[in-house]
Short mmCIF file of C-alpha atoms and ligand atoms in Angstrom, two decimals:
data_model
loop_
_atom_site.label_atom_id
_atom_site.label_comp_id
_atom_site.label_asym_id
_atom_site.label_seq_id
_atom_site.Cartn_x
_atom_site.Cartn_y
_atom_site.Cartn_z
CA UNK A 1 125.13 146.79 95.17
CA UNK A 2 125.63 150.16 94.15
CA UNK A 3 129.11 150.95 96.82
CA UNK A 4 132.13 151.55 94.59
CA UNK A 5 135.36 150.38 95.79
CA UNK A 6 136.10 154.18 96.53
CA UNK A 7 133.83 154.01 98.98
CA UNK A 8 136.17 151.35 100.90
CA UNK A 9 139.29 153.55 100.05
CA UNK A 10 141.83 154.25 102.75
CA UNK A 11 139.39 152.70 105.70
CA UNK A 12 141.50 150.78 107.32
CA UNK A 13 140.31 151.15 110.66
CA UNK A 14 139.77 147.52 112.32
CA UNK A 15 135.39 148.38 113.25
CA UNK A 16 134.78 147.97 110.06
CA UNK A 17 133.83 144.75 108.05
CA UNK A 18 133.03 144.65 104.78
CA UNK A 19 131.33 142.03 103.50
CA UNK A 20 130.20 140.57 100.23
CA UNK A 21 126.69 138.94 100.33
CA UNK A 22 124.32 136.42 97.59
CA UNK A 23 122.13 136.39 100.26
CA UNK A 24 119.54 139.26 100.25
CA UNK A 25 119.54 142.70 101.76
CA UNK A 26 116.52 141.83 103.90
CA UNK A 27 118.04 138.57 104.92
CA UNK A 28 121.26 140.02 106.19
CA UNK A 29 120.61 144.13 107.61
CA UNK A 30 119.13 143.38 110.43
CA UNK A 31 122.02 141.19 111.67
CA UNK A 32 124.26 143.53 110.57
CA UNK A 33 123.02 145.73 112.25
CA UNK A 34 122.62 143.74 115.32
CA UNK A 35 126.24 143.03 115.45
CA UNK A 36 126.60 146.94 115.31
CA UNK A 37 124.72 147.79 118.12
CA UNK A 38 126.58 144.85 119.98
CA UNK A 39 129.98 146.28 119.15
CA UNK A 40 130.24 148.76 117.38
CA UNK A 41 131.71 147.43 114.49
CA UNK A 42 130.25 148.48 111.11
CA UNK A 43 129.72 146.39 108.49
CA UNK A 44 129.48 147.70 104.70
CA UNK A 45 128.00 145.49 102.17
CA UNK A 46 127.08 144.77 98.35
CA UNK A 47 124.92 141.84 97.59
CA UNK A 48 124.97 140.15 94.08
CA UNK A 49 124.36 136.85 92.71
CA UNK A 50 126.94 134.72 93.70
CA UNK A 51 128.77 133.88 90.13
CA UNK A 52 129.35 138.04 89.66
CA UNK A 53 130.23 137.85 93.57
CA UNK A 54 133.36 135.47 93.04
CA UNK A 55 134.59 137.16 89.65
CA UNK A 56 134.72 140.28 91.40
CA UNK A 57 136.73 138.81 94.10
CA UNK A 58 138.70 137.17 91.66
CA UNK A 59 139.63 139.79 90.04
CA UNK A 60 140.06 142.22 92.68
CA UNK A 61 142.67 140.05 94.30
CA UNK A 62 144.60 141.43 96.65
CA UNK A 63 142.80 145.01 96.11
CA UNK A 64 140.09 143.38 97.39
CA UNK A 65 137.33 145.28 99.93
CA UNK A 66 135.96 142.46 101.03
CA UNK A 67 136.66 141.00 104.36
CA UNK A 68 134.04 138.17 104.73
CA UNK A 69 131.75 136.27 101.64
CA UNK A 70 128.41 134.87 102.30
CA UNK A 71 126.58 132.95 99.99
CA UNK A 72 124.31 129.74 99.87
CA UNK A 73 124.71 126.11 99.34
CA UNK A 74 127.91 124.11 100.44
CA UNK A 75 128.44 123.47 97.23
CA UNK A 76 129.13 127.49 96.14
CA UNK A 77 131.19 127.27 99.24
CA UNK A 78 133.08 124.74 98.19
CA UNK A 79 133.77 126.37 95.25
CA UNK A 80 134.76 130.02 95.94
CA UNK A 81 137.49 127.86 98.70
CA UNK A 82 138.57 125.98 95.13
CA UNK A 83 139.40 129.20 93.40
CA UNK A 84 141.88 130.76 96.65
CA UNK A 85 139.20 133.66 97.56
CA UNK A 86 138.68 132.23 101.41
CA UNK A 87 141.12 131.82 103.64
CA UNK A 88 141.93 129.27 106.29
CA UNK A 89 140.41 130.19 110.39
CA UNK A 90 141.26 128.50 112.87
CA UNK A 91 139.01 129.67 115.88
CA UNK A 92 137.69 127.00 118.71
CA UNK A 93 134.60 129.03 119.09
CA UNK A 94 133.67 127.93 115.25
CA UNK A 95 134.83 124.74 115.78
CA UNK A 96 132.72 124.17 118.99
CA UNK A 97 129.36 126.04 117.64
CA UNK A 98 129.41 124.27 114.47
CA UNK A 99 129.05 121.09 113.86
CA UNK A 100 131.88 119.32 111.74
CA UNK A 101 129.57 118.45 108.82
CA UNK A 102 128.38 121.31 108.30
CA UNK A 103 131.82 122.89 107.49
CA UNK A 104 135.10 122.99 105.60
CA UNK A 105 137.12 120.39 106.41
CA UNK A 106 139.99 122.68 105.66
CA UNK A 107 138.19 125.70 107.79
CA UNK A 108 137.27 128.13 104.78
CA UNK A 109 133.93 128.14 105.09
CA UNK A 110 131.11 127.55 107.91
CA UNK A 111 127.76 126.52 107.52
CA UNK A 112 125.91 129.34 109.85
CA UNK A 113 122.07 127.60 108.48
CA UNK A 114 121.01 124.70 107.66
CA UNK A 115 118.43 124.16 104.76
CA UNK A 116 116.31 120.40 104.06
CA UNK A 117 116.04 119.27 100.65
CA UNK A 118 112.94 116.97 100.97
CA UNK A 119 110.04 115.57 100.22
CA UNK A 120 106.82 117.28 99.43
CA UNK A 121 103.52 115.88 98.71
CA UNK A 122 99.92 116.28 97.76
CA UNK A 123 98.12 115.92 101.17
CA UNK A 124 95.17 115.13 99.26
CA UNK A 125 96.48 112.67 97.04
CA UNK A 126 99.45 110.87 99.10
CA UNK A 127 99.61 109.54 101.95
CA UNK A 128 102.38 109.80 103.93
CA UNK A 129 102.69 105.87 104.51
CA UNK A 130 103.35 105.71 100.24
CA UNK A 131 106.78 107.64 101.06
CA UNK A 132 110.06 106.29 102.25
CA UNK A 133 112.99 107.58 100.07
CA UNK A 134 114.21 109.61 97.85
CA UNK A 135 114.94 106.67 95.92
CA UNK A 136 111.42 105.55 96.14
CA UNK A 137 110.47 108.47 93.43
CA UNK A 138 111.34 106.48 90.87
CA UNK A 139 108.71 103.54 91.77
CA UNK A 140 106.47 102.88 89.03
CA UNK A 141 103.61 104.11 91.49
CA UNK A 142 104.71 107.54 90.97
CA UNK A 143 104.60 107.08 87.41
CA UNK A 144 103.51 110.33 85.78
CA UNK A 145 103.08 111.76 89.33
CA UNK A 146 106.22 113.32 90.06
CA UNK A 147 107.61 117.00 89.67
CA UNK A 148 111.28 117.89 89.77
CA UNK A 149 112.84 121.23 89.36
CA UNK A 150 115.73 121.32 86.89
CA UNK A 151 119.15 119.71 87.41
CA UNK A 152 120.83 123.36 86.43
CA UNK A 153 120.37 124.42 89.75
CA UNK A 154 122.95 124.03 92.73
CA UNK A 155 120.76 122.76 94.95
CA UNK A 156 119.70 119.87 92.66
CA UNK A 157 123.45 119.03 92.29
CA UNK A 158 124.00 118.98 95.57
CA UNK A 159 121.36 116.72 96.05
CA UNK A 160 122.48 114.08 93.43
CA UNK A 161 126.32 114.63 94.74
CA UNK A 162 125.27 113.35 97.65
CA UNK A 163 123.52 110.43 96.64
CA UNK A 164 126.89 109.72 95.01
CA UNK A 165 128.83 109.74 98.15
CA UNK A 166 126.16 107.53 99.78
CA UNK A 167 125.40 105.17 96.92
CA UNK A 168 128.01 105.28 94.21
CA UNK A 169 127.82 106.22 90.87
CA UNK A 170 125.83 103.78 88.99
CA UNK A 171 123.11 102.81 91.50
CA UNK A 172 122.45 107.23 91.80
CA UNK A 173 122.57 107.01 87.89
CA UNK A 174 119.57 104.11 87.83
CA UNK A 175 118.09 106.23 90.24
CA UNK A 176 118.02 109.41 88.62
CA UNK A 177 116.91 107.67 85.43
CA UNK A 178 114.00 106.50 87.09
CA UNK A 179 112.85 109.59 88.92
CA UNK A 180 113.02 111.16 85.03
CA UNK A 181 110.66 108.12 83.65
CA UNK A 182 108.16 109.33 86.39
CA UNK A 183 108.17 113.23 85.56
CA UNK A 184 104.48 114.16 84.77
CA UNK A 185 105.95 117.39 83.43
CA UNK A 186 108.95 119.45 81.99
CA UNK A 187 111.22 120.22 84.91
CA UNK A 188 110.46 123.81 86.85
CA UNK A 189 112.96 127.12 86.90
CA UNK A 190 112.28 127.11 90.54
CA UNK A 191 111.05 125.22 93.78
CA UNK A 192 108.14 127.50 94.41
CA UNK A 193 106.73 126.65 90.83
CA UNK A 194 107.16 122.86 91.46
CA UNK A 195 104.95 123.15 94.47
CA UNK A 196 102.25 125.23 92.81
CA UNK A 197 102.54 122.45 90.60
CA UNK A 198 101.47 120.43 93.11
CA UNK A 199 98.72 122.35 94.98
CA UNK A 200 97.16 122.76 90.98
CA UNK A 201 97.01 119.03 90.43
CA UNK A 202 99.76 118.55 87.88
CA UNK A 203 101.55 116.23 89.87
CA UNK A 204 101.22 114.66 93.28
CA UNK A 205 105.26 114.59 94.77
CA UNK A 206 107.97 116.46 94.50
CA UNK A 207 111.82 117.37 96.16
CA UNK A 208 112.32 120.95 97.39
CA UNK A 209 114.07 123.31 100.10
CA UNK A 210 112.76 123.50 103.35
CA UNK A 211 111.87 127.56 103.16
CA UNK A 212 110.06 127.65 100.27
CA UNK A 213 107.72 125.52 101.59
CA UNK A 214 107.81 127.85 104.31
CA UNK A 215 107.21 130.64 102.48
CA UNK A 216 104.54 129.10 100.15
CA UNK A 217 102.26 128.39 103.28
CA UNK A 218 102.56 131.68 104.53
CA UNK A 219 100.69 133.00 101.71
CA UNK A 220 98.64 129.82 100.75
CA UNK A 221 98.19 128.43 104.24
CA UNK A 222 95.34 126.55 102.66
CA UNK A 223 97.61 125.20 100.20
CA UNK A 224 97.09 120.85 100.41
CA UNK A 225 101.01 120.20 100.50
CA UNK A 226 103.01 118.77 103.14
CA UNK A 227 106.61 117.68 104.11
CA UNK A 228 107.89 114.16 104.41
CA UNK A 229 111.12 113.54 105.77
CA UNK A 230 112.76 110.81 103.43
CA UNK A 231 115.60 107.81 104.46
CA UNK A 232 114.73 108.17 108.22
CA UNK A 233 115.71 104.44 108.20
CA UNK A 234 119.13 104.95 106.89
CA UNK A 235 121.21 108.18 105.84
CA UNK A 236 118.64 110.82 106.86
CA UNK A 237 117.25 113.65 104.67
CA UNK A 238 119.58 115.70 102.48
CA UNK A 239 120.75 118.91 104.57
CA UNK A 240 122.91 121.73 102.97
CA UNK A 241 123.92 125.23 104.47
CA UNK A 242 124.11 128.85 103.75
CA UNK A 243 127.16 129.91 105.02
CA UNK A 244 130.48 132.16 104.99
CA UNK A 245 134.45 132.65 104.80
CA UNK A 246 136.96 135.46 105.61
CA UNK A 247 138.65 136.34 102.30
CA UNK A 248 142.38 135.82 101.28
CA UNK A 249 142.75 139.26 101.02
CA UNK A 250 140.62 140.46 103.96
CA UNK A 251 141.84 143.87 105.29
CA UNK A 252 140.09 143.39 108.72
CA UNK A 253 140.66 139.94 109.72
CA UNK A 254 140.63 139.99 112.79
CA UNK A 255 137.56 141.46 113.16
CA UNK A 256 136.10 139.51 110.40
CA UNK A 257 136.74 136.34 112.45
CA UNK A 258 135.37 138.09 115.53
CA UNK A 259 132.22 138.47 113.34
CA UNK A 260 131.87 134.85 112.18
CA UNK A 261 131.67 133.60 115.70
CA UNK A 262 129.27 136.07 116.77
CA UNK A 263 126.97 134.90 113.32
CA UNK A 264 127.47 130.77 114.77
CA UNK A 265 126.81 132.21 118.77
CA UNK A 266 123.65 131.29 120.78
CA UNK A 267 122.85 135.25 120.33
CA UNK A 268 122.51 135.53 117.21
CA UNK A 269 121.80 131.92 115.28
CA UNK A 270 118.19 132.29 115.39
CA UNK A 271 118.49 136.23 113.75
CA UNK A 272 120.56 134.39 111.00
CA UNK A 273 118.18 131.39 110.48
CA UNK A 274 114.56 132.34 111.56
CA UNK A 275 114.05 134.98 108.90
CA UNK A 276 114.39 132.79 105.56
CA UNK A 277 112.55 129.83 108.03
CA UNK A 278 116.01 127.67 108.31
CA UNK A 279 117.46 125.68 110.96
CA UNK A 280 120.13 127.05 113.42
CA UNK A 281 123.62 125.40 112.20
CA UNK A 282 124.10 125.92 115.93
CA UNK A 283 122.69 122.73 117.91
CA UNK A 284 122.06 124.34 120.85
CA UNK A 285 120.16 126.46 119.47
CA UNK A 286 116.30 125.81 118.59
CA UNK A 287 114.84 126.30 115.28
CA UNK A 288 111.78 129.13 115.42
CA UNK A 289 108.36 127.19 116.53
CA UNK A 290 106.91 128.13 112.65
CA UNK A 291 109.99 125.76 111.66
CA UNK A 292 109.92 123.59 114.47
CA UNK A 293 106.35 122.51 113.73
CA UNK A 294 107.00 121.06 110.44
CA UNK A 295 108.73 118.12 112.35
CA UNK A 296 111.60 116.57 113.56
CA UNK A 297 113.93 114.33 111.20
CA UNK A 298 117.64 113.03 111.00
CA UNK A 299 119.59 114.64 108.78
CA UNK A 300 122.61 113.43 106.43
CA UNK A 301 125.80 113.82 108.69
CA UNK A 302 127.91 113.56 105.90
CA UNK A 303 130.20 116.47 105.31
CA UNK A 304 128.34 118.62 103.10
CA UNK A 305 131.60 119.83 101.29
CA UNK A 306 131.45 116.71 99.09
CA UNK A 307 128.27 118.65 97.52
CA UNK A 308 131.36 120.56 95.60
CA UNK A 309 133.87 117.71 95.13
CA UNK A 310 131.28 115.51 93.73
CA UNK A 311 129.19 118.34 91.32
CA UNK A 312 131.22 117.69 88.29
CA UNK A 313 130.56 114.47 88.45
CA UNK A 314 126.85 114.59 89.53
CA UNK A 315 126.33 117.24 86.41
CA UNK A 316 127.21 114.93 84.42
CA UNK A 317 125.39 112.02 85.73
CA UNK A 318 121.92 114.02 85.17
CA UNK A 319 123.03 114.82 81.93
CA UNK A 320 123.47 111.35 81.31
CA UNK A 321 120.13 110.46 82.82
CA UNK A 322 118.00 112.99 80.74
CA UNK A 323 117.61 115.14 84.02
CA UNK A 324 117.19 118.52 81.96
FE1 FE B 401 117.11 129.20 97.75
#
């Protein structure tokens, strides 16, 4: 965060990458340096949230650093491709490791980890045989029972954009208004919250991302909450990605492309995914066994990129709804 754009002044040499990051310094050094010790090729780095992330790219333009951006959720993908920052790859190694859904259609961006948004429930309360769908929330059974965290967040719009794509407009819209009639609360800043929520007694289900619940049990391992993998029957559970692009501008593109297929290779997918507890975006490669043991489930194929062409529209549908 704290590398000036001096720093990056005059090196032009092609092993170096830099690379602008919203994911986290501990998520993303050690495969950095990884890919160093594989190649040789350094990689300099800033992480930020990713709004201030795209302004500076924005506004750096053509002056910019930055050879690759990685950030989370298709739909901030989607996104930083609208505004011109990442540029078009075309490499058959990307194409081959990742799996068309789970990238641009245009080749921008690539989904290197994939993420769950699902189900998760009291294991003292509910049984698993009283879930089914995501739709399901809004039965009258859960009346009063049901957490959500609020509809600001990406992931939430995602989630609804989706449902969009799958369902329409106005059957999502019923939908949404009914999973709001059920809330047994005001809606939570954050997924870990939600399930605290749960564990406390507040409310029985909820919807959340895969590695929080991951995280949660690490430190609560007594904690009574447990997945459920919703719409096994028809569309599959809700998957999204954390991903990256080469910039526009990149000064090192070459090598930033040679990077992007070593971050979707068989080498180094599980360094990307295991340490926030995702899935490999790589099929042939296995999720860790801590992940692995939550279950297998089917996941939406749908191209995730509609996350972004449908989030005006799903913003406004949970506005319309009373989703705060
Ligand atoms: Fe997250």
């Amino acid at each position: 965060m704290a590398l000036g754009l001096t720093t990056f002044a005059g090196a032009a040499s092609t092993d170096e990458i830099v690379v602008y990051s919203a994911r986290n310094e501990q998520l993303i050094k050690p495969l950095f340096d990884a890919y160093t010790a594989d190649t040789g090729t350094r990689i300099k780095f800033i992480t930020d949230k990713e709004g201030p992330l795209l302004e500076r790219l924005k506004a750096e333009g053509v002056n910019t650093p930055a050879d690759i951006l990685i950030t989370v959720d298709a739909g901030n993908l989607w996104f930083a491709a609208k505004e011109g920052v990442l540029a078009m790859v075309n490499s058959k190694v990307l194409k081959s490791n990742i799996p068309a859904h789970l990238r641009d259609p245009e080749n921008r961006w690539f989904g290197l980890s994939v993420r769950a948004r699902t189900i998760v429930y009291s294991s003292k309360r509910v049984k698993p045989a009283d879930l089914s769908t995501y739709e399901s929330l809004g039965d009258s059974k859960w009346k009063g029972r049901l957490c959500l965290r609020t509809s600001k967040k990406v992931y939430n719009q995602s989630l609804v954009a989706m449902m969009i794509a799958r369902l329409g407009e106005s059957k999502t819209e019923s939908i949404v208004k009914s999973w709001v009639a059920n809330l047994a609360t005001d809606v939570f800043p954050d997924d870990t919250k939600l399930m605290e929520a749960i564990a406390a007694g507040q409310c029985d289900v909820g919807v959340v991302n895969t590695y929080y619940y991951g995280r949660l049990m690490k430190k609560q391992p007594q904690a009574d909450l447990a997945l459920f993998w919703p719409n096994q029957a028809d569309r599959g559970v809700h998957v999204n990605v954390s991903g990256a692009g080469v910039t526009t501008h990149a000064k090192h593109r070459e090598a930033a492309v040679k990077f992007l297929e070593w971050l979707s290779s068989e080498k180094a997918q599980n360094l990307f995914a295991d340490e926030n507890m995702e899935y490999p975006a790589n099929p042939k490669v296995k999720p860790h066994a801590g992940v692995a043991a939550w279950g297998k489930f089917k996941g939406d194929t749908i191209n995730v990129s509609k996350t972004g062409s449908l989030q005006a529209k799903a913003v406004m549908l949970m506005d319309r709804a009373g989703y705060k």
